[in-house]
Short mmCIF file of C-alpha atoms in Angstrom, two decimals:
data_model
loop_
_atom_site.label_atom_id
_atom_site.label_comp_id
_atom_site.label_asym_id
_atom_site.label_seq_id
_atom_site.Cartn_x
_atom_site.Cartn_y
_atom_site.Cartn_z
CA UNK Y 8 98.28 80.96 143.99
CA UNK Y 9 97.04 82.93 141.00
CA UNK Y 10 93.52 82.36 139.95
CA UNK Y 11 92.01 83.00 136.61
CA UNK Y 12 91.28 86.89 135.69
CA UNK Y 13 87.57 86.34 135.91
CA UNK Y 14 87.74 85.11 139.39
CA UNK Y 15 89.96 88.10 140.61
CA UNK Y 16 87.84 90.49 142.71
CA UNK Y 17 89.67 93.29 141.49
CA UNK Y 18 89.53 92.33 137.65
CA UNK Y 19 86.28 91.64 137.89
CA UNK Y 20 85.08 95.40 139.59
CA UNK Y 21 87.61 96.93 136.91
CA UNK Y 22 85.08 95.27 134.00
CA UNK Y 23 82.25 96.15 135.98
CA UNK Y 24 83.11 100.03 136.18
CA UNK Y 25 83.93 99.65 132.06
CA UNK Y 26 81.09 98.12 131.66
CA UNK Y 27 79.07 101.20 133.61
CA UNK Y 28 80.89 103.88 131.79
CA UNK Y 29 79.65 101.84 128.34
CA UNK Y 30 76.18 101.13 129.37
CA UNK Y 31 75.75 105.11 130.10
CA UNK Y 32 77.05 105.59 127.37
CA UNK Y 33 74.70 103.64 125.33
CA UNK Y 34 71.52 104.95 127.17
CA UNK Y 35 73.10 108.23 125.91
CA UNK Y 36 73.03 107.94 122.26
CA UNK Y 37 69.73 106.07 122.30
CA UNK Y 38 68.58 108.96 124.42
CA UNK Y 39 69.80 111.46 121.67
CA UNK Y 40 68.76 109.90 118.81
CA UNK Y 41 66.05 109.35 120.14
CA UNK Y 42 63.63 105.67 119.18
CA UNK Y 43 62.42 105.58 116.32
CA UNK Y 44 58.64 104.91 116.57
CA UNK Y 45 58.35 102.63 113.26
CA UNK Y 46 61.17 101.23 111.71
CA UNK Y 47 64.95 101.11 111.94
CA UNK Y 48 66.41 100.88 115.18
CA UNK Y 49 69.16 103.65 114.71
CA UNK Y 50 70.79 103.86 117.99
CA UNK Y 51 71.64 100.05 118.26
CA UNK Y 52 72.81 100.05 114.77
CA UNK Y 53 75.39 103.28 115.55
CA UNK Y 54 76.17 101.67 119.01
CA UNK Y 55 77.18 98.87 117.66
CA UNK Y 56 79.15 99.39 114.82
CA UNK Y 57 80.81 102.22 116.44
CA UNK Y 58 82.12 99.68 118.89
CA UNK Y 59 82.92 96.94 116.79
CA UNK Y 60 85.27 99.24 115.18
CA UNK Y 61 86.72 100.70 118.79
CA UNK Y 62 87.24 97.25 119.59
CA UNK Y 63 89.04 96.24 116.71
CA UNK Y 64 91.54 99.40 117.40
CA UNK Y 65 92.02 98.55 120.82
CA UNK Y 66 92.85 94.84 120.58
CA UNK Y 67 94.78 95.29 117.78
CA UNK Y 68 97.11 97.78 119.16
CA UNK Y 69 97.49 95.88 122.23
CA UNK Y 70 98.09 92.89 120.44
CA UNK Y 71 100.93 94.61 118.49
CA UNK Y 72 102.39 95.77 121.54
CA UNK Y 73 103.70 92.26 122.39
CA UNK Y 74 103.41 90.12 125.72
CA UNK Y 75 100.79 91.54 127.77
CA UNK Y 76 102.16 93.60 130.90
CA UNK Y 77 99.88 94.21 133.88
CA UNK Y 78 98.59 97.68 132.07
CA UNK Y 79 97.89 96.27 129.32
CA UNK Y 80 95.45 93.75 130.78
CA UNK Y 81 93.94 96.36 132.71
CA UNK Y 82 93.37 98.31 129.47
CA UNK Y 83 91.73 95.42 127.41
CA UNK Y 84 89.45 94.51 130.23
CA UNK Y 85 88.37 97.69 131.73
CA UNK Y 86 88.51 99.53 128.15
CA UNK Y 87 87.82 96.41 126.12
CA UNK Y 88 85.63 93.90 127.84
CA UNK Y 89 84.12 96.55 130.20
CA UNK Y 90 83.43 99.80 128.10
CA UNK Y 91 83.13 98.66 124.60
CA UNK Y 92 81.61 95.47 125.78
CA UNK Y 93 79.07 97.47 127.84
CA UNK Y 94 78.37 100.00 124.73
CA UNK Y 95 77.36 97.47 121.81
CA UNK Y 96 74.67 95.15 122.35
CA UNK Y 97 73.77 91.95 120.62
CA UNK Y 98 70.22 91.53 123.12
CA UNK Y 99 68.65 94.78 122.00
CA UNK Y 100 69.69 93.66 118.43
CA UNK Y 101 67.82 90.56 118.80
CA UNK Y 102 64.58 91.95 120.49
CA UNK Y 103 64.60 94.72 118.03
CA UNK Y 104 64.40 91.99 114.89
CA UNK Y 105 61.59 90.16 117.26
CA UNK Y 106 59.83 93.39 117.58
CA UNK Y 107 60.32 94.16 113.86
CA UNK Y 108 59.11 90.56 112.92
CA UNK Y 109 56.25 90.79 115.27
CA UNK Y 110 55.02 93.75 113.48
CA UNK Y 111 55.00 92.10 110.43
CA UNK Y 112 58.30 93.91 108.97
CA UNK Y 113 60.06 90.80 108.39
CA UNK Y 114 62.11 92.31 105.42
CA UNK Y 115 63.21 95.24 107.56
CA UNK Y 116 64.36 92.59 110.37
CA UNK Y 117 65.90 91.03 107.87
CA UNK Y 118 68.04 93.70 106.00
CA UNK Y 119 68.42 95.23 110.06
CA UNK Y 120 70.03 92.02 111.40
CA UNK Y 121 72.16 91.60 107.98
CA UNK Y 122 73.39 95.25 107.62
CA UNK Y 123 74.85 95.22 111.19
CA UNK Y 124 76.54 92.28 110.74
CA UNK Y 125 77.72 93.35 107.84
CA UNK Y 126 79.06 96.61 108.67
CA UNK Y 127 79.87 95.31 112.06
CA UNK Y 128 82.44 93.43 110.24
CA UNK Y 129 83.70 95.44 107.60
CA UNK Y 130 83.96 98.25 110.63
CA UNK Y 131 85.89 95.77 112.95
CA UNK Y 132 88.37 95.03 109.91
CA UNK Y 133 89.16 98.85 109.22
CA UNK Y 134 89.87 98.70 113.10
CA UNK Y 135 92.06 95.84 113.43
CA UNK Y 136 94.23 97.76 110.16
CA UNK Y 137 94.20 101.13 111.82
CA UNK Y 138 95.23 99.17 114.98
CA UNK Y 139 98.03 97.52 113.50
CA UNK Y 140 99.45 101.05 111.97
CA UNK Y 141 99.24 102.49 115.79
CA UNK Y 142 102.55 100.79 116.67
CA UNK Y 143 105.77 100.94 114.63
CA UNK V 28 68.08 108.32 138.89
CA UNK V 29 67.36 106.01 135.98
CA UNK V 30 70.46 107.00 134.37
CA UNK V 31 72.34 105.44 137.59
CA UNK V 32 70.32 102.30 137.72
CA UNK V 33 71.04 101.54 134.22
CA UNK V 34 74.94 102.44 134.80
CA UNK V 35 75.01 100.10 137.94
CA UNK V 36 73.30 97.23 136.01
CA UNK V 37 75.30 97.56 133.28
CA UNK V 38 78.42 97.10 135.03
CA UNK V 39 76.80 94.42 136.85
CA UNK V 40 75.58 92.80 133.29
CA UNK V 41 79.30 93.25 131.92
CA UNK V 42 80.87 91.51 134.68
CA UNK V 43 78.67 88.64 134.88
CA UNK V 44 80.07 88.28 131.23
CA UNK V 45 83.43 88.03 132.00
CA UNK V 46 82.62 85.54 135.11
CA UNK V 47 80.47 83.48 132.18
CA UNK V 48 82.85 83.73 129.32
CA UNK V 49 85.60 83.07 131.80
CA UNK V 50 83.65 79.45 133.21
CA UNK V 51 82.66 78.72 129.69
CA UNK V 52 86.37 79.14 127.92
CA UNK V 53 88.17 76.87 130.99
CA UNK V 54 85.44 74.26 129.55
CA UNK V 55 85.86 74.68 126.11
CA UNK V 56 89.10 75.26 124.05
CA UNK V 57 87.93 74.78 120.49
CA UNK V 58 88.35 77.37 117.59
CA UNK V 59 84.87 78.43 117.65
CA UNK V 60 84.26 81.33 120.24
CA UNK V 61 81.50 79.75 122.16
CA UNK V 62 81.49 81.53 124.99
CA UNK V 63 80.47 84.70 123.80
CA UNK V 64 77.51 82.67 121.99
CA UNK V 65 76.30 81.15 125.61
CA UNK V 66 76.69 84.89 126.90
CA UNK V 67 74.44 86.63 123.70
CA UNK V 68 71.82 83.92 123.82
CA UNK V 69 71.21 83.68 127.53
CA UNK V 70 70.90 87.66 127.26
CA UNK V 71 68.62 87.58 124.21
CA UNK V 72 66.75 85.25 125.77
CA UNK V 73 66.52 87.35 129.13
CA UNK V 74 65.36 90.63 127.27
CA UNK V 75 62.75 88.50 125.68
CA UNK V 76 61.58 87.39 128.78
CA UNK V 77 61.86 91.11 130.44
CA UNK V 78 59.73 92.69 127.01
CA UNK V 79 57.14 89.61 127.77
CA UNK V 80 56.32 90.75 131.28
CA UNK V 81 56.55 94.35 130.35
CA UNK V 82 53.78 93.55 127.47
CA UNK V 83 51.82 90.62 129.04
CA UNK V 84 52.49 91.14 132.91
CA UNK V 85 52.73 94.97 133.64
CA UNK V 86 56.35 94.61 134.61
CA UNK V 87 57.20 98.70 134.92
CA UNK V 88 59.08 100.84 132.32
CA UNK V 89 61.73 102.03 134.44
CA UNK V 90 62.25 98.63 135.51
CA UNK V 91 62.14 96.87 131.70
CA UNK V 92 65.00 99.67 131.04
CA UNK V 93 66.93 99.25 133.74
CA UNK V 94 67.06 95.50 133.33
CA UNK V 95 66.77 95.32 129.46
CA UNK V 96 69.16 98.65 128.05
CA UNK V 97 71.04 98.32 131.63
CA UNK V 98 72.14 94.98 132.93
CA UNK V 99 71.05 92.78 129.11
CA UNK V 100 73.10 95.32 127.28
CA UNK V 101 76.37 95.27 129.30
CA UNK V 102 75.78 91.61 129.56
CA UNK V 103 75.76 90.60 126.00
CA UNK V 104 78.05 92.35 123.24
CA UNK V 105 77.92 92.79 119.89
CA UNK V 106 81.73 94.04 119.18
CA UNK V 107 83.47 90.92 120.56
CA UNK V 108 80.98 88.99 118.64
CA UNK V 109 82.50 91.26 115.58
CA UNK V 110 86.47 90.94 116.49
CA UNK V 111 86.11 86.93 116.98
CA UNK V 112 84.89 86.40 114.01
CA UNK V 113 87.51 88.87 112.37
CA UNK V 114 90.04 86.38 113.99
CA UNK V 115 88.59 83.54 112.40
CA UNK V 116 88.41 85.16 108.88
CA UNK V 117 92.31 86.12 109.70
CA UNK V 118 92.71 82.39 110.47
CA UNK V 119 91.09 81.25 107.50
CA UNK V 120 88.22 79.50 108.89
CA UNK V 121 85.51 81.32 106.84
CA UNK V 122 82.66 78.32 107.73
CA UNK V 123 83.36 78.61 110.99
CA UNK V 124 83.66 82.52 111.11
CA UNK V 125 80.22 82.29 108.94
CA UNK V 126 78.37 79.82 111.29
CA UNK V 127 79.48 82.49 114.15
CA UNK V 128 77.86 85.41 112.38
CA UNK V 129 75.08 84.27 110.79
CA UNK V 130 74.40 82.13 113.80
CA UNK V 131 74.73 84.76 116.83
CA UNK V 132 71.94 86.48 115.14
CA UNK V 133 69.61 83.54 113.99
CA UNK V 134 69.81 81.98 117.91
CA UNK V 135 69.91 85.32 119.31
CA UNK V 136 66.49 86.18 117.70
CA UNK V 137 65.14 82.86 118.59
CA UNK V 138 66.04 83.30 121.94
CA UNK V 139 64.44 86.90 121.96
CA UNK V 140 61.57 85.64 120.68
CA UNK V 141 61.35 82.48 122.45
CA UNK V 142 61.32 84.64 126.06
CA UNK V 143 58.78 87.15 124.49
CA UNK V 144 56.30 84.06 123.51
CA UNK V 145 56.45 82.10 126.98
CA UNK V 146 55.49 85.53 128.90
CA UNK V 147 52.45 85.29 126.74
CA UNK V 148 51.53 82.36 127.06
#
């Protein structure tokens, strides 16, 4: 009997380990770049497009590789789901435009929540080409 | 020791997202990549919450970190968010790979702020 991935014990402690190694590694840049008192929420902003790009690499290169063997899987969802999941953040993006919006920067929220999606795209598209290249 | 609660609730925030994402995409098997929108907006709304008692209730630093940057953050994502609607774009649907974008953030704020304003009220 197979069941689905996310209801696979081991599958589901191979995201969670990804998922610790990206969180860490998250605290880490915030921690280094330290929060900004006033104003533009740097680390989240890095974090995340930073990741949106890694992730576009990744699951285009796996995608290229053809029919998904047993590594593979373990790749996109420890790698994938797990660490890049775990490193960008869409809650901190959200509480960050509350906070913004709360202290009356609306326009900063504003240009914050447009610029990452922005760049979170455009970053995730350079990704998915250099992915493609990865594999002849 | 903060460092490790954060990792551990992290990893428990990213697999609760693939048990979620998993329930929610044997449900649903439309275009539009709704499970990772059920996954960001619960977590929005779950920081909001956390950042309400922290400012309203006294709910502790450590504890608002470890529950907000730790288990929220490897909960929701932003980069799958980002790749699915780089698949729709590559599929052509630009409305739908608009509504994804521009929505995520506009319910993922409300949801923020919705959890901050109930802890204060």
């Amino acid at each position: 009997m197979t069941r689905p991935p996310h209801l696979d014990p081991r599958l589901v402690a191979v995201v969670a380990l990804g998922g610790a190694v990206g969180t860490t590694a998250r605290w880490a840049v915030s921690e280094w770049l330290g929060t900004s008192a006033a104003g533009w929420p740097t680390a989240t902003f890095v974090v995340n497009v930073l990741g949106s790009f890694l992730l576009g690499v990744l699951l285009e290169a796996l995608l290229r590789h053809g029919q998904e063997s047993r590594r593979g899987r373990l790749v996109r969802l420890g790698a994938g789901t797990g660490v890049l999941g775990g490193f960008t953040t869409f809650s901190s993006l959200a509480l960050e435009m509350e906070r913004l919006i709360a202290a009356d920067q609306v326009a900063l929220s504003a240009a914050y929540g447009t610029l990452s999606v922005v760049l979170g795209l455009l970053a995730c598209l350079a990704g998915v080409a250099l992915g493609s290249r990865r594999v002849r | 020791m903060t460092v490790l609660l954060i990792a551990v609730f992290g990893g428990i925030g990213a697999a609760s997202r693939f048990v979620v994402d998993g329930s929610v995409r044997t449900r649903w098997s439309r275009v539009f990549p709704l499970a990772t929108l059920v996954v960001n907006v619960t977590g929005s709304f779950l920081i909001g919450l956390l950042n309400g008692a922290h400012l309203y209730h006294g709910l502790g630093s450590t504890w608002l970190v470890v529950a907000a940057t730790g288990f929220c953050g490897g909960y929701t994502t932003f980069s799958t968010a980002m790749v699915e609607t780089v698949r729709l774009i590559q599929a052509g649907e630009l409305r739908r790979a608009t509504a994804n974008a521009v929505g995520s953030v506009l319910l993922c704020l409300g949801a923020a702020a919705l959890g901050v304003a109930l802890m204060a009220a």
